Amino acid sequence: MTRVNVPIEMNEDLYDKMQELCEELGLDMDTAIGIFAQKMVNEEGMPFEVTEKDLPVDEEAERRAKRLKTAGIIGAIAALIGLVTGILLAVRSLKEHRR
């Protein structure tokens, strides 16, 4: 059977941990991934339950999301400061007109 090369991209820390675990099990990563692929085909789906913590982490996407959240909070605070400033100016104006 013809073999194909399947490039896989993952974060470096995950790669290092998988490499170490494979070595402890006496496997290379190609064999481990091949076993996983065969098991997935045999099971006609994921051979185990996948939870949110199992999903790969995209650190850059997480940083962007945090920056957007921070920008949103800063924008809300700025709007609140503008609102409070407007109220204070209106109160001051009313007080000056009463004099």
PDB file of N, CA and C in Angstrom:
ATOM      1  N   MET A   1       0.846  -1.178   0.000  1.00  0.00           N
ATOM      2  CA  MET A   1       0.000   0.000   0.000  1.00  0.00           C
ATOM      3  C   MET A   1       0.889   1.238   0.000  1.00  0.00           C
ATOM      4  N   THR A   2       0.511   2.228  -0.772  1.00  0.00           N
ATOM      5  CA  THR A   2       1.257   3.473  -0.861  1.00  0.00           C
ATOM      6  C   THR A   2       1.105   4.258   0.438  1.00  0.00           C
ATOM      7  N   ARG A   3       2.207   4.807   0.910  1.00  0.00           N
ATOM      8  CA  ARG A   3       2.179   5.612   2.134  1.00  0.00           C
ATOM      9  C   ARG A   3       2.155   7.093   1.739  1.00  0.00           C
ATOM     10  N   VAL A   4       1.538   7.913   2.572  1.00  0.00           N
ATOM     11  CA  VAL A   4       1.491   9.350   2.324  1.00  0.00           C
ATOM     12  C   VAL A   4       2.127  10.071   3.509  1.00  0.00           C
ATOM     13  N   ASN A   5       2.688  11.227   3.231  1.00  0.00           N
ATOM     14  CA  ASN A   5       3.270  12.072   4.275  1.00  0.00           C
ATOM     15  C   ASN A   5       2.188  13.028   4.757  1.00  0.00           C
ATOM     16  N   VAL A   6       1.946  13.060   6.064  1.00  0.00           N
ATOM     17  CA  VAL A   6       0.911  13.911   6.627  1.00  0.00           C
ATOM     18  C   VAL A   6       1.560  14.894   7.593  1.00  0.00           C
ATOM     19  N   PRO A   7       1.812  16.126   7.144  1.00  0.00           N
ATOM     20  CA  PRO A   7       2.389  17.101   8.070  1.00  0.00           C
ATOM     21  C   PRO A   7       1.352  17.509   9.114  1.00  0.00           C
ATOM     22  N   ILE A   8       1.773  17.544  10.350  1.00  0.00           N
ATOM     23  CA  ILE A   8       0.874  17.908  11.448  1.00  0.00           C
ATOM     24  C   ILE A   8       1.474  19.101  12.171  1.00  0.00           C
ATOM     25  N   GLU A   9       0.639  20.088  12.433  1.00  0.00           N
ATOM     26  CA  GLU A   9       1.091  21.270  13.160  1.00  0.00           C
ATOM     27  C   GLU A   9       0.477  21.259  14.547  1.00  0.00           C
ATOM     28  N   MET A  10       1.304  21.452  15.575  1.00  0.00           N
ATOM     29  CA  MET A  10       0.821  21.541  16.954  1.00  0.00           C
ATOM     30  C   MET A  10       1.766  22.433  17.732  1.00  0.00           C
ATOM     31  N   ASN A  11       1.326  22.881  18.900  1.00  0.00           N
ATOM     32  CA  ASN A  11       2.216  23.754  19.661  1.00  0.00           C
ATOM     33  C   ASN A  11       3.409  22.942  20.182  1.00  0.00           C
ATOM     34  N   GLU A  12       4.499  23.625  20.362  1.00  0.00           N
ATOM     35  CA  GLU A  12       5.772  22.977  20.680  1.00  0.00           C
ATOM     36  C   GLU A  12       5.730  22.206  22.001  1.00  0.00           C
ATOM     37  N   ASP A  13       5.069  22.758  22.996  1.00  0.00           N
ATOM     38  CA  ASP A  13       4.994  22.093  24.293  1.00  0.00           C
ATOM     39  C   ASP A  13       4.258  20.757  24.176  1.00  0.00           C
ATOM     40  N   LEU A  14       3.145  20.740  23.458  1.00  0.00           N
ATOM     41  CA  LEU A  14       2.391  19.505  23.245  1.00  0.00           C
ATOM     42  C   LEU A  14       3.245  18.492  22.487  1.00  0.00           C
ATOM     43  N   TYR A  15       3.953  18.961  21.472  1.00  0.00           N
ATOM     44  CA  TYR A  15       4.827  18.091  20.691  1.00  0.00           C
ATOM     45  C   TYR A  15       5.887  17.437  21.585  1.00  0.00           C
ATOM     46  N   ASP A  16       6.540  18.257  22.407  1.00  0.00           N
ATOM     47  CA  ASP A  16       7.589  17.734  23.289  1.00  0.00           C
ATOM     48  C   ASP A  16       7.042  16.689  24.261  1.00  0.00           C
ATOM     49  N   LYS A  17       5.866  16.958  24.831  1.00  0.00           N
ATOM     50  CA  LYS A  17       5.264  16.014  25.774  1.00  0.00           C
ATOM     51  C   LYS A  17       4.874  14.716  25.077  1.00  0.00           C
ATOM     52  N   MET A  18       4.332  14.829  23.867  1.00  0.00           N
ATOM     53  CA  MET A  18       3.957  13.624  23.116  1.00  0.00           C
ATOM     54  C   MET A  18       5.194  12.820  22.737  1.00  0.00           C
ATOM     55  N   GLN A  19       6.231  13.510  22.307  1.00  0.00           N
ATOM     56  CA  GLN A  19       7.488  12.850  21.937  1.00  0.00           C
ATOM     57  C   GLN A  19       8.036  12.062  23.130  1.00  0.00           C
ATOM     58  N   GLU A  20       8.047  12.695  24.299  1.00  0.00           N
ATOM     59  CA  GLU A  20       8.554  12.052  25.514  1.00  0.00           C
ATOM     60  C   GLU A  20       7.710  10.830  25.879  1.00  0.00           C
ATOM     61  N   LEU A  21       6.397  10.970  25.802  1.00  0.00           N
ATOM     62  CA  LEU A  21       5.502   9.862  26.126  1.00  0.00           C
ATOM     63  C   LEU A  21       5.683   8.708  25.143  1.00  0.00           C
ATOM     64  N   CYS A  22       5.800   9.027  23.865  1.00  0.00           N
ATOM     65  CA  CYS A  22       6.024   7.986  22.860  1.00  0.00           C
ATOM     66  C   CYS A  22       7.314   7.219  23.144  1.00  0.00           C
ATOM     67  N   GLU A  23       8.373   7.946  23.492  1.00  0.00           N
ATOM     68  CA  GLU A  23       9.645   7.294  23.817  1.00  0.00           C
ATOM     69  C   GLU A  23       9.487   6.353  25.008  1.00  0.00           C
ATOM     70  N   GLU A  24       8.739   6.807  26.042  1.00  0.00           N
ATOM     71  CA  GLU A  24       8.502   5.954  27.213  1.00  0.00           C
ATOM     72  C   GLU A  24       7.741   4.686  26.833  1.00  0.00           C
ATOM     73  N   LEU A  25       6.873   4.781  25.826  1.00  0.00           N
ATOM     74  CA  LEU A  25       6.076   3.633  25.388  1.00  0.00           C
ATOM     75  C   LEU A  25       6.790   2.799  24.328  1.00  0.00           C
ATOM     76  N   GLY A  26       7.983   3.242  23.931  1.00  0.00           N
ATOM     77  CA  GLY A  26       8.743   2.510  22.920  1.00  0.00           C
ATOM     78  C   GLY A  26       8.208   2.725  21.510  1.00  0.00           C
ATOM     79  N   LEU A  27       7.571   3.853  21.279  1.00  0.00           N
ATOM     80  CA  LEU A  27       7.020   4.171  19.964  1.00  0.00           C
ATOM     81  C   LEU A  27       7.671   5.427  19.411  1.00  0.00           C
ATOM     82  N   ASP A  28       7.614   5.565  18.079  1.00  0.00           N
ATOM     83  CA  ASP A  28       7.927   6.871  17.520  1.00  0.00           C
ATOM     84  C   ASP A  28       6.586   7.553  17.243  1.00  0.00           C
ATOM     85  N   MET A  29       6.620   8.839  16.990  1.00  0.00           N
ATOM     86  CA  MET A  29       5.371   9.584  16.830  1.00  0.00           C
ATOM     87  C   MET A  29       4.599   9.135  15.598  1.00  0.00           C
ATOM     88  N   ASP A  30       5.288   8.792  14.516  1.00  0.00           N
ATOM     89  CA  ASP A  30       4.593   8.325  13.316  1.00  0.00           C
ATOM     90  C   ASP A  30       3.772   7.073  13.612  1.00  0.00           C
ATOM     91  N   THR A  31       4.357   6.143  14.369  1.00  0.00           N
ATOM     92  CA  THR A  31       3.647   4.913  14.721  1.00  0.00           C
ATOM     93  C   THR A  31       2.457   5.219  15.624  1.00  0.00           C
ATOM     94  N   ALA A  32       2.657   6.103  16.625  1.00  0.00           N
ATOM     95  CA  ALA A  32       1.571   6.451  17.536  1.00  0.00           C
ATOM     96  C   ALA A  32       0.407   7.093  16.778  1.00  0.00           C
ATOM     97  N   ILE A  33       0.714   7.991  15.864  1.00  0.00           N
ATOM     98  CA  ILE A  33      -0.336   8.650  15.089  1.00  0.00           C
ATOM     99  C   ILE A  33      -1.004   7.657  14.155  1.00  0.00           C
ATOM    100  N   GLY A  34      -0.220   6.740  13.603  1.00  0.00           N
ATOM    101  CA  GLY A  34      -0.789   5.685  12.745  1.00  0.00           C
ATOM    102  C   GLY A  34      -1.738   4.785  13.531  1.00  0.00           C
ATOM    103  N   ILE A  35      -1.377   4.430  14.758  1.00  0.00           N
ATOM    104  CA  ILE A  35      -2.250   3.618  15.620  1.00  0.00           C
ATOM    105  C   ILE A  35      -3.553   4.370  15.896  1.00  0.00           C
ATOM    106  N   PHE A  36      -3.420   5.656  16.212  1.00  0.00           N
ATOM    107  CA  PHE A  36      -4.618   6.465  16.456  1.00  0.00           C
ATOM    108  C   PHE A  36      -5.515   6.472  15.221  1.00  0.00           C
ATOM    109  N   ALA A  37      -4.935   6.688  14.038  1.00  0.00           N
ATOM    110  CA  ALA A  37      -5.725   6.750  12.804  1.00  0.00           C
ATOM    111  C   ALA A  37      -6.445   5.426  12.555  1.00  0.00           C
ATOM    112  N   GLN A  38      -5.745   4.303  12.749  1.00  0.00           N
ATOM    113  CA  GLN A  38      -6.361   2.994  12.537  1.00  0.00           C
ATOM    114  C   GLN A  38      -7.491   2.754  13.536  1.00  0.00           C
ATOM    115  N   LYS A  39      -7.271   3.134  14.789  1.00  0.00           N
ATOM    116  CA  LYS A  39      -8.297   2.970  15.825  1.00  0.00           C
ATOM    117  C   LYS A  39      -9.523   3.818  15.497  1.00  0.00           C
ATOM    118  N   MET A  40      -9.300   5.024  15.010  1.00  0.00           N
ATOM    119  CA  MET A  40     -10.412   5.913  14.644  1.00  0.00           C
ATOM    120  C   MET A  40     -11.224   5.300  13.508  1.00  0.00           C
ATOM    121  N   VAL A  41     -10.558   4.727  12.515  1.00  0.00           N
ATOM    122  CA  VAL A  41     -11.247   4.070  11.400  1.00  0.00           C
ATOM    123  C   VAL A  41     -12.008   2.847  11.906  1.00  0.00           C
ATOM    124  N   ASN A  42     -11.365   2.045  12.759  1.00  0.00           N
ATOM    125  CA  ASN A  42     -12.016   0.846  13.293  1.00  0.00           C
ATOM    126  C   ASN A  42     -13.270   1.200  14.094  1.00  0.00           C
ATOM    127  N   GLU A  43     -13.211   2.279  14.856  1.00  0.00           N
ATOM    128  CA  GLU A  43     -14.326   2.711  15.711  1.00  0.00           C
ATOM    129  C   GLU A  43     -15.349   3.550  14.937  1.00  0.00           C
ATOM    130  N   GLU A  44     -14.970   3.953  13.723  1.00  0.00           N
ATOM    131  CA  GLU A  44     -15.797   4.836  12.901  1.00  0.00           C
ATOM    132  C   GLU A  44     -16.128   6.123  13.648  1.00  0.00           C
ATOM    133  N   GLY A  45     -15.140   6.665  14.306  1.00  0.00           N
ATOM    134  CA  GLY A  45     -15.278   7.899  15.071  1.00  0.00           C
ATOM    135  C   GLY A  45     -14.124   8.010  16.047  1.00  0.00           C
ATOM    136  N   MET A  46     -14.210   8.983  16.915  1.00  0.00           N
ATOM    137  CA  MET A  46     -13.166   9.162  17.916  1.00  0.00           C
ATOM    138  C   MET A  46     -13.158   7.958  18.854  1.00  0.00           C
ATOM    139  N   PRO A  47     -11.995   7.399  19.110  1.00  0.00           N
ATOM    140  CA  PRO A  47     -11.936   6.204  19.968  1.00  0.00           C
ATOM    141  C   PRO A  47     -11.972   6.528  21.461  1.00  0.00           C
ATOM    142  N   PHE A  48     -12.312   7.750  21.802  1.00  0.00           N
ATOM    143  CA  PHE A  48     -12.390   8.176  23.198  1.00  0.00           C
ATOM    144  C   PHE A  48     -13.227   9.440  23.254  1.00  0.00           C
ATOM    145  N   GLU A  49     -13.686   9.784  24.449  1.00  0.00           N
ATOM    146  CA  GLU A  49     -14.470  11.005  24.625  1.00  0.00           C
ATOM    147  C   GLU A  49     -13.546  12.215  24.550  1.00  0.00           C
ATOM    148  N   VAL A  50     -13.983  13.230  23.839  1.00  0.00           N
ATOM    149  CA  VAL A  50     -13.213  14.467  23.720  1.00  0.00           C
ATOM    150  C   VAL A  50     -13.954  15.558  24.483  1.00  0.00           C
ATOM    151  N   THR A  51     -13.240  16.209  25.407  1.00  0.00           N
ATOM    152  CA  THR A  51     -13.812  17.314  26.163  1.00  0.00           C
ATOM    153  C   THR A  51     -13.140  18.612  25.730  1.00  0.00           C
ATOM    154  N   GLU A  52     -13.643  19.729  26.223  1.00  0.00           N
ATOM    155  CA  GLU A  52     -13.089  21.032  25.840  1.00  0.00           C
ATOM    156  C   GLU A  52     -11.605  21.136  26.183  1.00  0.00           C
ATOM    157  N   LYS A  53     -11.185  20.556  27.311  1.00  0.00           N
ATOM    158  CA  LYS A  53      -9.768  20.664  27.700  1.00  0.00           C
ATOM    159  C   LYS A  53      -8.858  19.867  26.767  1.00  0.00           C
ATOM    160  N   ASP A  54      -9.438  18.959  25.961  1.00  0.00           N
ATOM    161  CA  ASP A  54      -8.648  18.178  25.012  1.00  0.00           C
ATOM    162  C   ASP A  54      -8.384  18.923  23.711  1.00  0.00           C
ATOM    163  N   LEU A  55      -9.143  19.977  23.459  1.00  0.00           N
ATOM    164  CA  LEU A  55      -8.999  20.694  22.201  1.00  0.00           C
ATOM    165  C   LEU A  55      -7.694  21.468  22.179  1.00  0.00           C
ATOM    166  N   PRO A  56      -7.061  21.560  21.003  1.00  0.00           N
ATOM    167  CA  PRO A  56      -5.799  22.298  20.920  1.00  0.00           C
ATOM    168  C   PRO A  56      -5.984  23.765  21.287  1.00  0.00           C
ATOM    169  N   VAL A  57      -4.967  24.331  21.867  1.00  0.00           N
ATOM    170  CA  VAL A  57      -5.007  25.726  22.288  1.00  0.00           C
ATOM    171  C   VAL A  57      -4.284  26.566  21.243  1.00  0.00           C
ATOM    172  N   ASP A  58      -4.951  27.601  20.789  1.00  0.00           N
ATOM    173  CA  ASP A  58      -4.343  28.561  19.869  1.00  0.00           C
ATOM    174  C   ASP A  58      -3.982  29.787  20.697  1.00  0.00           C
ATOM    175  N   GLU A  59      -2.718  29.840  21.133  1.00  0.00           N
ATOM    176  CA  GLU A  59      -2.296  30.913  22.036  1.00  0.00           C
ATOM    177  C   GLU A  59      -2.501  32.296  21.437  1.00  0.00           C
ATOM    178  N   GLU A  60      -2.254  32.425  20.141  1.00  0.00           N
ATOM    179  CA  GLU A  60      -2.412  33.737  19.499  1.00  0.00           C
ATOM    180  C   GLU A  60      -3.878  34.151  19.510  1.00  0.00           C
ATOM    181  N   ALA A  61      -4.768  33.221  19.231  1.00  0.00           N
ATOM    182  CA  ALA A  61      -6.199  33.534  19.259  1.00  0.00           C
ATOM    183  C   ALA A  61      -6.637  33.919  20.675  1.00  0.00           C
ATOM    184  N   GLU A  62      -6.091  33.230  21.670  1.00  0.00           N
ATOM    185  CA  GLU A  62      -6.418  33.573  23.057  1.00  0.00           C
ATOM    186  C   GLU A  62      -5.927  34.979  23.403  1.00  0.00           C
ATOM    187  N   ARG A  63      -4.732  35.334  22.943  1.00  0.00           N
ATOM    188  CA  ARG A  63      -4.206  36.683  23.200  1.00  0.00           C
ATOM    189  C   ARG A  63      -5.077  37.738  22.530  1.00  0.00           C
ATOM    190  N   ARG A  64      -5.492  37.469  21.276  1.00  0.00           N
ATOM    191  CA  ARG A  64      -6.365  38.421  20.567  1.00  0.00           C
ATOM    192  C   ARG A  64      -7.692  38.576  21.307  1.00  0.00           C
ATOM    193  N   ALA A  65      -8.255  37.466  21.762  1.00  0.00           N
ATOM    194  CA  ALA A  65      -9.536  37.528  22.482  1.00  0.00           C
ATOM    195  C   ALA A  65      -9.394  38.331  23.771  1.00  0.00           C
ATOM    196  N   LYS A  66      -8.288  38.145  24.487  1.00  0.00           N
ATOM    197  CA  LYS A  66      -8.064  38.903  25.721  1.00  0.00           C
ATOM    198  C   LYS A  66      -7.911  40.391  25.425  1.00  0.00           C
ATOM    199  N   ARG A  67      -7.186  40.717  24.330  1.00  0.00           N
ATOM    200  CA  ARG A  67      -7.019  42.120  23.961  1.00  0.00           C
ATOM    201  C   ARG A  67      -8.362  42.748  23.594  1.00  0.00           C
ATOM    202  N   LEU A  68      -9.178  42.014  22.850  1.00  0.00           N
ATOM    203  CA  LEU A  68     -10.500  42.532  22.484  1.00  0.00           C
ATOM    204  C   LEU A  68     -11.378  42.720  23.709  1.00  0.00           C
ATOM    205  N   LYS A  69     -11.315  41.770  24.628  1.00  0.00           N
ATOM    206  CA  LYS A  69     -12.107  41.882  25.855  1.00  0.00           C
ATOM    207  C   LYS A  69     -11.654  43.091  26.657  1.00  0.00           C
ATOM    208  N   THR A  70     -10.329  43.263  26.773  1.00  0.00           N
ATOM    209  CA  THR A  70      -9.781  44.406  27.502  1.00  0.00           C
ATOM    210  C   THR A  70     -10.191  45.713  26.827  1.00  0.00           C
ATOM    211  N   ALA A  71     -10.108  45.748  25.504  1.00  0.00           N
ATOM    212  CA  ALA A  71     -10.498  46.958  24.777  1.00  0.00           C
ATOM    213  C   ALA A  71     -11.978  47.255  24.995  1.00  0.00           C
ATOM    214  N   GLY A  72     -12.796  46.225  25.019  1.00  0.00           N
ATOM    215  CA  GLY A  72     -14.224  46.413  25.268  1.00  0.00           C
ATOM    216  C   GLY A  72     -14.488  46.963  26.657  1.00  0.00           C
ATOM    217  N   ILE A  73     -13.761  46.445  27.638  1.00  0.00           N
ATOM    218  CA  ILE A  73     -13.920  46.928  29.017  1.00  0.00           C
ATOM    219  C   ILE A  73     -13.467  48.384  29.109  1.00  0.00           C
ATOM    220  N   ILE A  74     -12.341  48.697  28.491  1.00  0.00           N
ATOM    221  CA  ILE A  74     -11.836  50.075  28.503  1.00  0.00           C
ATOM    222  C   ILE A  74     -12.835  51.004  27.826  1.00  0.00           C
ATOM    223  N   GLY A  75     -13.407  50.555  26.707  1.00  0.00           N
ATOM    224  CA  GLY A  75     -14.415  51.360  26.009  1.00  0.00           C
ATOM    225  C   GLY A  75     -15.643  51.597  26.877  1.00  0.00           C
ATOM    226  N   ALA A  76     -16.070  50.562  27.591  1.00  0.00           N
ATOM    227  CA  ALA A  76     -17.235  50.705  28.471  1.00  0.00           C
ATOM    228  C   ALA A  76     -16.936  51.669  29.617  1.00  0.00           C
ATOM    229  N   ILE A  77     -15.735  51.573  30.171  1.00  0.00           N
ATOM    230  CA  ILE A  77     -15.342  52.486  31.259  1.00  0.00           C
ATOM    231  C   ILE A  77     -15.289  53.922  30.740  1.00  0.00           C
ATOM    232  N   ALA A  78     -14.731  54.102  29.548  1.00  0.00           N
ATOM    233  CA  ALA A  78     -14.659  55.453  28.967  1.00  0.00           C
ATOM    234  C   ALA A  78     -16.065  56.013  28.744  1.00  0.00           C
ATOM    235  N   ALA A  79     -16.984  55.174  28.260  1.00  0.00           N
ATOM    236  CA  ALA A  79     -18.362  55.631  28.054  1.00  0.00           C
ATOM    237  C   ALA A  79     -19.007  55.999  29.384  1.00  0.00           C
ATOM    238  N   LEU A  80     -18.751  55.194  30.407  1.00  0.00           N
ATOM    239  CA  LEU A  80     -19.304  55.467  31.735  1.00  0.00           C
ATOM    240  C   LEU A  80     -18.747  56.773  32.301  1.00  0.00           C
ATOM    241  N   ILE A  81     -17.447  56.988  32.121  1.00  0.00           N
ATOM    242  CA  ILE A  81     -16.833  58.242  32.583  1.00  0.00           C
ATOM    243  C   ILE A  81     -17.461  59.420  31.846  1.00  0.00           C
ATOM    244  N   GLY A  82     -17.675  59.284  30.539  1.00  0.00           N
ATOM    245  CA  GLY A  82     -18.315  60.344  29.767  1.00  0.00           C
ATOM    246  C   GLY A  82     -19.720  60.621  30.257  1.00  0.00           C
ATOM    247  N   LEU A  83     -20.463  59.564  30.575  1.00  0.00           N
ATOM    248  CA  LEU A  83     -21.824  59.729  31.081  1.00  0.00           C
ATOM    249  C   LEU A  83     -21.829  60.440  32.434  1.00  0.00           C
ATOM    250  N   VAL A  84     -20.968  59.993  33.337  1.00  0.00           N
ATOM    251  CA  VAL A  84     -20.887  60.611  34.667  1.00  0.00           C
ATOM    252  C   VAL A  84     -20.448  62.071  34.546  1.00  0.00           C
ATOM    253  N   THR A  85     -19.491  62.342  33.681  1.00  0.00           N
ATOM    254  CA  THR A  85     -19.030  63.722  33.467  1.00  0.00           C
ATOM    255  C   THR A  85     -20.179  64.588  32.956  1.00  0.00           C
ATOM    256  N   GLY A  86     -20.948  64.063  32.029  1.00  0.00           N
ATOM    257  CA  GLY A  86     -22.091  64.795  31.510  1.00  0.00           C
ATOM    258  C   GLY A  86     -23.119  65.093  32.594  1.00  0.00           C
ATOM    259  N   ILE A  87     -23.372  64.127  33.444  1.00  0.00           N
ATOM    260  CA  ILE A  87     -24.321  64.320  34.552  1.00  0.00           C
ATOM    261  C   ILE A  87     -23.798  65.383  35.515  1.00  0.00           C
ATOM    262  N   LEU A  88     -22.522  65.293  35.858  1.00  0.00           N
ATOM    263  CA  LEU A  88     -21.933  66.279  36.777  1.00  0.00           C
ATOM    264  C   LEU A  88     -21.977  67.689  36.197  1.00  0.00           C
ATOM    265  N   LEU A  89     -21.707  67.824  34.908  1.00  0.00           N
ATOM    266  CA  LEU A  89     -21.777  69.139  34.261  1.00  0.00           C
ATOM    267  C   LEU A  89     -23.210  69.665  34.246  1.00  0.00           C
ATOM    268  N   ALA A  90     -24.174  68.780  34.030  1.00  0.00           N
ATOM    269  CA  ALA A  90     -25.579  69.193  34.034  1.00  0.00           C
ATOM    270  C   ALA A  90     -25.997  69.647  35.426  1.00  0.00           C
ATOM    271  N   VAL A  91     -25.567  68.908  36.465  1.00  0.00           N
ATOM    272  CA  VAL A  91     -25.881  69.283  37.848  1.00  0.00           C
ATOM    273  C   VAL A  91     -25.256  70.632  38.168  1.00  0.00           C
ATOM    274  N   ARG A  92     -24.000  70.837  37.768  1.00  0.00           N
ATOM    275  CA  ARG A  92     -23.324  72.114  38.016  1.00  0.00           C
ATOM    276  C   ARG A  92     -24.063  73.252  37.329  1.00  0.00           C
ATOM    277  N   SER A  93     -24.480  73.002  36.094  1.00  0.00           N
ATOM    278  CA  SER A  93     -25.208  74.036  35.343  1.00  0.00           C
ATOM    279  C   SER A  93     -26.529  74.383  36.026  1.00  0.00           C
ATOM    280  N   LEU A  94     -27.250  73.377  36.510  1.00  0.00           N
ATOM    281  CA  LEU A  94     -28.507  73.629  37.222  1.00  0.00           C
ATOM    282  C   LEU A  94     -28.275  74.445  38.484  1.00  0.00           C
ATOM    283  N   LYS A  95     -27.215  74.113  39.211  1.00  0.00           N
ATOM    284  CA  LYS A  95     -26.897  74.853  40.446  1.00  0.00           C
ATOM    285  C   LYS A  95     -26.572  76.306  40.146  1.00  0.00           C
ATOM    286  N   GLU A  96     -25.839  76.544  39.047  1.00  0.00           N
ATOM    287  CA  GLU A  96     -25.473  77.912  38.686  1.00  0.00           C
ATOM    288  C   GLU A  96     -26.692  78.719  38.258  1.00  0.00           C
ATOM    289  N   HIS A  97     -27.653  78.087  37.604  1.00  0.00           N
ATOM    290  CA  HIS A  97     -28.870  78.785  37.179  1.00  0.00           C
ATOM    291  C   HIS A  97     -29.786  79.103  38.352  1.00  0.00           C
ATOM    292  N   ARG A  98     -29.698  78.357  39.423  1.00  0.00           N
ATOM    293  CA  ARG A  98     -30.527  78.597  40.604  1.00  0.00           C
ATOM    294  C   ARG A  98     -30.021  79.790  41.408  1.00  0.00           C
ATOM    295  N   ARG A  99     -28.796  80.156  41.236  1.00  0.00           N
ATOM    296  CA  ARG A  99     -28.202  81.253  42.014  1.00  0.00           C
ATOM    297  C   ARG A  99     -28.657  82.551  41.531  1.00  0.00           C
TER     298      ARG A  99
END
